[in-house]
């Protein structure tokens, strides 16, 4: 199936590793011009070189700390300088600190708010003018299955990702007259550095092995395995494609059946 993404321009946030990187690779494979960002230059260079080598597409990187508003502005400006316009925005971010409610101080809440919630708000706000004038655009937010079923000891993620869904659902209506769709993808347990680190922290806390924690995660997933970042990217690419023009305001899990709710 052709996705109609040839020569479209996509920004993928937090994309030097993991889910973001897989999304950037997938969009480039579909022929899009891709701009990736993250904080570390070395990983960005490695990732862009890899994506260019695999896809033959021009891939640009912008060193960006997503919790800093001025760096988001630079990312957007650099994209328009490199490619002229923005057709697709994939918001994504580093995962917030793990822990239960009573372990979090104001500083933790503020940091997670800037990283998870405000980075999505600022990226979307800066991208909209470039989409609205052309009466087309695709915004896809990487959230978490936590927006449908809170995950224990991830109070910050559970709280602020729900806020992103609130923004997206509202924006889907505001932006529909401009041909811009807004959707959320909700990954379940996905094999990346993030899940490795979370399992490592939990293993230390409980005095059990990393393998035991990972095995416990698996037991809660009907498909009995974790997702691959590429499986999240497949849905992101579809939502960014011309085939998804009538889908907006949705939150779609990619979780191996983990979420237990009916809707
Ligand atoms: P990852 O650790 O593999 O990748 C995170 C990316 O974010 C990296 O490229 C990193 O450089 C970048 N990053 C971190 N802090 C940043 C900052 N301040 N500014 C810019 N970039 C920054 O993680 P992942 O698993 O790909 O997760 C991506 C997002 O999806 C996270 O928010 C995570 O919490 C969420 N998520 C992950 C899972 C999972 O199981 N892996 C499940 C649900 C949601």
CSV table of C-alpha atoms and ligand atoms in Angstrom, one decimal:
chain,number,residue,atom,x,y,z
A,1,UNK,CA,0.0,0.0,0.0
A,2,UNK,CA,1.4,3.4,-1.0
A,3,UNK,CA,1.1,5.9,1.9
A,4,UNK,CA,1.4,9.0,-0.2
A,5,UNK,CA,4.2,10.4,1.9
A,6,UNK,CA,6.8,11.0,-0.8
A,7,UNK,CA,8.5,14.4,-0.3
A,8,UNK,CA,6.2,15.3,2.6
A,9,UNK,CA,8.2,16.9,5.5
A,10,UNK,CA,8.0,15.3,8.9
A,11,UNK,CA,9.4,16.3,12.3
A,12,UNK,CA,9.9,13.4,14.8
A,13,UNK,CA,10.7,14.5,18.3
A,14,UNK,CA,12.9,12.6,20.7
A,15,UNK,CA,14.1,10.4,17.9
A,16,UNK,CA,17.7,9.4,18.4
A,17,UNK,CA,16.6,6.1,19.9
A,18,UNK,CA,13.6,3.8,20.5
A,19,UNK,CA,10.1,4.6,19.3
A,20,UNK,CA,11.0,8.0,17.9
A,21,UNK,CA,13.8,6.6,15.8
A,22,UNK,CA,11.6,3.8,14.5
A,23,UNK,CA,9.0,6.4,13.4
A,24,UNK,CA,11.6,8.5,11.7
A,25,UNK,CA,13.0,5.5,9.8
A,26,UNK,CA,9.5,4.4,8.8
A,27,UNK,CA,8.5,7.8,7.5
A,28,UNK,CA,11.8,8.1,5.6
A,29,UNK,CA,11.1,4.6,4.1
A,30,UNK,CA,7.8,6.0,2.8
A,31,UNK,CA,9.7,8.8,1.0
A,32,UNK,CA,9.3,11.6,3.5
A,33,UNK,CA,11.9,14.3,4.3
A,34,UNK,CA,12.6,13.8,8.0
A,35,UNK,CA,13.9,16.0,10.8
A,36,UNK,CA,14.8,14.4,14.0
A,37,UNK,CA,15.7,15.9,17.4
A,38,UNK,CA,17.1,14.9,20.7
A,39,UNK,CA,19.6,16.3,23.2
A,40,UNK,CA,22.8,14.3,22.3
A,41,UNK,CA,24.6,15.2,19.1
A,42,UNK,CA,26.5,11.9,18.8
A,43,UNK,CA,23.4,9.7,18.9
A,44,UNK,CA,21.6,12.1,16.5
A,45,UNK,CA,24.4,11.9,13.9
A,46,UNK,CA,24.5,8.1,14.2
A,47,UNK,CA,20.7,7.9,13.8
A,48,UNK,CA,20.5,10.2,10.8
A,49,UNK,CA,23.4,8.5,9.1
A,50,UNK,CA,21.7,5.2,9.6
A,51,UNK,CA,18.3,6.4,8.3
A,52,UNK,CA,19.8,8.1,5.3
A,53,UNK,CA,21.9,4.9,4.5
A,54,UNK,CA,18.8,2.7,4.7
A,55,UNK,CA,16.3,4.9,2.9
A,56,UNK,CA,18.4,7.2,0.6
A,57,UNK,CA,16.5,10.1,2.0
A,58,UNK,CA,17.7,13.5,3.2
A,59,UNK,CA,17.5,13.4,7.0
A,60,UNK,CA,18.3,16.4,9.2
A,61,UNK,CA,18.9,16.6,12.9
A,62,UNK,CA,18.5,19.4,15.3
A,63,UNK,CA,20.0,19.2,18.8
A,64,UNK,CA,17.0,20.0,21.0
A,65,UNK,CA,16.1,19.8,24.7
A,66,UNK,CA,12.4,19.4,24.5
A,67,UNK,CA,11.8,20.9,27.9
A,68,UNK,CA,13.3,24.3,26.6
A,69,UNK,CA,10.8,26.4,24.6
A,70,UNK,CA,13.5,28.3,22.7
A,71,UNK,CA,15.0,25.1,21.4
A,72,UNK,CA,11.6,23.9,20.1
A,73,UNK,CA,11.4,27.2,18.1
A,74,UNK,CA,14.8,26.5,16.7
A,75,UNK,CA,13.7,23.0,15.6
A,76,UNK,CA,10.7,24.4,13.8
A,77,UNK,CA,12.7,27.2,12.1
A,78,UNK,CA,15.5,24.8,11.1
A,79,UNK,CA,12.9,22.4,9.5
A,80,UNK,CA,11.3,25.2,7.4
A,81,UNK,CA,14.8,26.4,6.3
A,82,UNK,CA,15.7,22.8,5.3
A,83,UNK,CA,12.5,21.7,3.7
A,84,UNK,CA,10.2,24.7,3.3
A,85,UNK,CA,7.2,23.4,5.2
A,86,UNK,CA,5.9,21.0,7.7
A,87,UNK,CA,3.3,18.3,6.8
A,88,UNK,CA,3.7,15.8,9.7
A,89,UNK,CA,4.5,16.3,13.3
A,90,UNK,CA,5.2,13.3,15.6
A,91,UNK,CA,5.4,14.5,19.2
A,92,UNK,CA,7.4,12.3,21.5
A,93,UNK,CA,9.6,12.9,24.5
A,94,UNK,CA,11.9,11.3,27.1
A,95,UNK,CA,10.0,9.3,29.7
A,96,UNK,CA,9.5,11.0,33.0
A,97,UNK,CA,10.8,9.8,36.4
A,98,UNK,CA,9.4,6.6,37.8
A,99,UNK,CA,7.8,6.5,41.2
A,100,UNK,CA,4.6,6.6,43.3
A,101,UNK,CA,2.7,9.7,44.2
A,102,UNK,CA,4.3,10.3,47.7
A,103,UNK,CA,7.8,10.1,46.3
A,104,UNK,CA,7.4,13.1,44.0
A,105,UNK,CA,8.4,16.6,44.9
A,106,UNK,CA,7.2,19.8,43.2
A,107,UNK,CA,10.4,19.8,41.1
A,108,UNK,CA,9.6,16.4,39.7
A,109,UNK,CA,6.1,17.4,38.8
A,110,UNK,CA,7.4,20.6,37.1
A,111,UNK,CA,10.1,18.7,35.2
A,112,UNK,CA,7.6,16.1,33.9
A,113,UNK,CA,5.1,18.9,33.0
A,114,UNK,CA,7.7,20.7,30.9
A,115,UNK,CA,8.9,17.4,29.2
A,116,UNK,CA,5.7,15.5,28.6
A,117,UNK,CA,2.9,18.0,28.5
A,118,UNK,CA,4.4,21.4,27.4
A,119,UNK,CA,6.8,19.9,24.8
A,120,UNK,CA,3.7,18.5,23.0
A,121,UNK,CA,1.8,21.8,23.4
A,122,UNK,CA,4.8,23.9,22.1
A,123,UNK,CA,5.6,21.6,19.2
A,124,UNK,CA,2.0,21.5,18.1
A,125,UNK,CA,1.6,25.3,18.5
A,126,UNK,CA,4.7,26.1,16.5
A,127,UNK,CA,3.8,23.6,13.7
A,128,UNK,CA,0.1,24.6,13.2
A,129,UNK,CA,0.7,27.8,11.3
A,130,UNK,CA,2.8,25.9,8.7
A,131,UNK,CA,-0.1,23.4,8.2
A,132,UNK,CA,-3.1,25.7,8.5
A,133,UNK,CA,-2.2,27.9,5.6
A,134,UNK,CA,-1.9,24.9,3.3
A,135,UNK,CA,-5.1,23.3,4.6
A,136,UNK,CA,-3.4,20.0,5.4
A,137,UNK,CA,-1.4,18.4,8.2
A,138,UNK,CA,-1.0,15.3,10.4
A,139,UNK,CA,-0.2,15.5,14.1
A,140,UNK,CA,0.5,12.2,15.8
A,141,UNK,CA,1.3,12.2,19.5
A,142,UNK,CA,3.2,9.3,21.1
A,143,UNK,CA,1.6,8.9,24.5
A,144,UNK,CA,1.3,5.6,26.4
A,145,UNK,CA,-1.2,2.9,27.2
A,146,UNK,CA,-1.2,4.6,30.6
A,147,UNK,CA,-3.8,7.0,29.2
A,148,UNK,CA,-6.3,4.1,29.1
A,149,UNK,CA,-5.0,2.1,32.0
A,150,UNK,CA,-2.7,3.8,34.6
A,151,UNK,CA,0.6,1.9,35.2
A,152,UNK,CA,1.7,1.4,38.8
A,153,UNK,CA,4.6,3.6,40.0
A,154,UNK,CA,4.4,5.9,36.9
A,155,UNK,CA,2.3,8.7,38.5
A,156,UNK,CA,4.0,11.4,36.4
A,157,UNK,CA,3.5,9.6,33.1
A,158,UNK,CA,-0.1,8.6,34.0
A,159,UNK,CA,-1.0,12.2,34.8
A,160,UNK,CA,0.6,14.3,32.1
A,161,UNK,CA,0.0,12.0,29.2
A,162,UNK,CA,-3.8,12.2,30.0
A,163,UNK,CA,-3.4,15.9,29.6
A,164,UNK,CA,-1.9,15.5,26.1
A,165,UNK,CA,-4.9,13.4,25.1
A,166,UNK,CA,-7.2,16.2,26.3
A,167,UNK,CA,-5.3,18.7,24.2
A,168,UNK,CA,-5.4,16.4,21.2
A,169,UNK,CA,-9.1,15.6,21.4
A,170,UNK,CA,-9.9,19.3,21.6
A,171,UNK,CA,-7.5,20.3,18.8
A,172,UNK,CA,-8.9,17.6,16.5
A,173,UNK,CA,-12.1,19.6,16.4
A,174,UNK,CA,-10.5,23.0,16.2
A,175,UNK,CA,-8.2,22.0,13.4
A,176,UNK,CA,-10.6,19.8,11.4
A,177,UNK,CA,-11.7,22.8,9.2
A,178,UNK,CA,-8.1,23.2,8.2
A,179,UNK,CA,-7.7,19.6,7.0
A,180,UNK,CA,-5.3,18.9,9.9
A,181,UNK,CA,-5.8,15.6,11.8
A,182,UNK,CA,-4.7,15.0,15.4
A,183,UNK,CA,-4.3,11.5,16.8
A,184,UNK,CA,-2.6,9.7,19.7
A,185,UNK,CA,-0.7,6.4,19.6
A,186,UNK,CA,-0.6,4.6,22.9
A,187,UNK,CA,2.3,2.1,23.1
A,188,UNK,CA,2.2,-0.6,25.6
A,189,UNK,CA,5.4,-2.3,26.8
A,190,UNK,CA,7.9,-1.8,24.0
A,191,UNK,CA,11.4,-3.0,23.8
A,192,UNK,CA,13.5,0.1,24.1
A,193,UNK,CA,16.1,1.6,26.5
A,194,UNK,CA,13.3,3.1,28.5
A,195,UNK,CA,11.7,-0.2,29.3
A,196,UNK,CA,15.1,-1.7,30.1
A,197,UNK,CA,15.8,1.1,32.5
A,198,UNK,CA,12.4,0.9,34.2
A,199,UNK,CA,12.8,-2.8,34.7
A,200,UNK,CA,16.3,-2.3,36.1
A,201,UNK,CA,15.0,0.2,38.6
A,202,UNK,CA,12.2,-2.0,39.7
A,203,UNK,CA,14.5,-5.0,40.0
A,204,UNK,CA,16.9,-3.1,42.3
A,205,UNK,CA,14.0,-1.8,44.4
A,206,UNK,CA,12.5,-5.3,44.9
A,207,UNK,CA,15.7,-7.2,45.1
A,208,UNK,CA,14.9,-9.5,42.1
A,209,UNK,CA,16.6,-9.9,38.7
A,210,UNK,CA,16.0,-7.8,35.7
A,211,UNK,CA,14.9,-11.0,33.8
A,212,UNK,CA,12.2,-11.7,36.5
A,213,UNK,CA,10.8,-8.2,36.1
A,214,UNK,CA,10.7,-8.5,32.4
A,215,UNK,CA,9.0,-11.9,32.7
A,216,UNK,CA,6.4,-10.3,34.9
A,217,UNK,CA,5.7,-7.6,32.3
A,218,UNK,CA,5.2,-10.4,29.7
A,219,UNK,CA,2.7,-12.2,31.9
A,220,UNK,CA,0.3,-9.2,31.6
A,221,UNK,CA,0.5,-9.0,27.8
A,222,UNK,CA,-1.9,-11.4,26.1
A,223,UNK,CA,0.4,-11.7,23.1
A,224,UNK,CA,3.1,-12.8,25.6
A,225,UNK,CA,5.8,-10.5,24.3
A,226,UNK,CA,6.8,-6.9,24.2
A,227,UNK,CA,6.2,-4.7,21.2
A,228,UNK,CA,8.9,-3.7,18.8
A,229,UNK,CA,9.4,0.1,18.2
A,230,UNK,CA,8.8,-0.7,14.5
A,231,UNK,CA,5.3,-1.9,15.4
A,232,UNK,CA,4.5,1.5,16.9
A,233,UNK,CA,6.0,3.2,13.8
A,234,UNK,CA,3.7,1.2,11.4
A,235,UNK,CA,0.6,2.8,13.0
A,236,UNK,CA,2.3,6.3,13.1
A,237,UNK,CA,3.1,6.1,9.4
A,238,UNK,CA,-0.5,5.0,8.6
A,239,UNK,CA,-2.0,7.9,10.6
A,240,UNK,CA,0.4,10.3,8.8
A,241,UNK,CA,-0.6,8.9,5.4
A,242,UNK,CA,-3.2,10.0,2.9
A,243,UNK,CA,-5.3,6.9,3.8
A,244,UNK,CA,-6.0,8.3,7.3
A,245,UNK,CA,-7.6,11.5,6.3
A,246,UNK,CA,-10.9,10.7,8.0
A,247,UNK,CA,-9.4,9.6,11.3
A,248,UNK,CA,-9.0,12.3,13.9
A,249,UNK,CA,-9.3,12.7,17.7
A,250,UNK,CA,-8.5,9.0,18.3
A,251,UNK,CA,-6.2,7.3,20.8
A,252,UNK,CA,-5.1,3.9,19.5
A,253,UNK,CA,-3.2,1.4,21.6
A,254,UNK,CA,-0.4,-0.7,20.2
A,255,UNK,CA,0.0,-3.0,23.2
A,256,UNK,CA,-0.4,-6.7,22.5
A,257,UNK,CA,-3.8,-6.7,24.2
A,258,UNK,CA,-2.5,-5.3,27.5
A,259,UNK,CA,-5.3,-2.8,28.0
A,260,UNK,CA,-8.3,-4.4,29.7
A,261,UNK,CA,-11.0,-1.8,29.1
A,262,UNK,CA,-13.8,-2.2,26.5
A,263,UNK,CA,-13.1,1.1,24.8
B,1,LIG,P1,13.9,5.7,24.6
B,1,LIG,O1,14.6,5.9,25.9
B,1,LIG,O2,14.3,4.6,23.8
B,1,LIG,O3,14.0,7.0,23.7
B,1,LIG,C1,13.8,8.3,24.3
B,1,LIG,C2,14.2,9.3,23.3
B,1,LIG,O4,14.0,10.6,23.9
B,1,LIG,C3,15.7,9.3,23.0
B,1,LIG,O5,16.0,9.6,21.7
B,1,LIG,C4,16.3,10.4,23.9
B,1,LIG,O6,17.5,11.0,23.5
B,1,LIG,C5,15.1,11.4,23.8
B,1,LIG,N1,15.1,12.4,24.9
B,1,LIG,C6,15.1,12.2,26.2
B,1,LIG,N2,15.0,13.3,26.9
B,1,LIG,C7,15.0,14.3,26.0
B,1,LIG,C8,14.9,15.8,26.0
B,1,LIG,N3,14.9,16.4,27.2
B,1,LIG,N4,14.8,16.5,24.9
B,1,LIG,C9,14.8,15.8,23.7
B,1,LIG,N5,14.9,14.5,23.5
B,1,LIG,C10,15.0,13.7,24.7
B,1,LIG,O7,12.4,5.6,25.0
B,1,LIG,P2,11.1,5.1,24.2
B,1,LIG,O8,10.7,3.8,24.8
B,1,LIG,O9,11.3,5.2,22.7
B,1,LIG,O10,10.0,6.1,24.7
B,1,LIG,C11,9.6,7.2,24.0
B,1,LIG,C12,8.4,7.8,24.8
B,1,LIG,O11,7.4,6.8,24.8
B,1,LIG,C13,8.7,8.1,26.2
B,1,LIG,O12,8.1,9.2,26.6
B,1,LIG,C14,8.2,6.9,26.9
B,1,LIG,O13,7.9,7.1,28.3
B,1,LIG,C15,7.0,6.5,26.1
B,1,LIG,N6,6.5,5.2,26.2
B,1,LIG,C16,7.4,4.1,26.1
B,1,LIG,C17,6.9,2.9,26.3
B,1,LIG,C18,7.9,1.7,26.3
B,1,LIG,O14,7.5,0.6,26.7
B,1,LIG,N7,9.1,1.8,25.8
B,1,LIG,C19,5.6,2.6,26.5
B,1,LIG,C20,4.7,3.7,26.6
B,1,LIG,C21,5.2,5.0,26.4
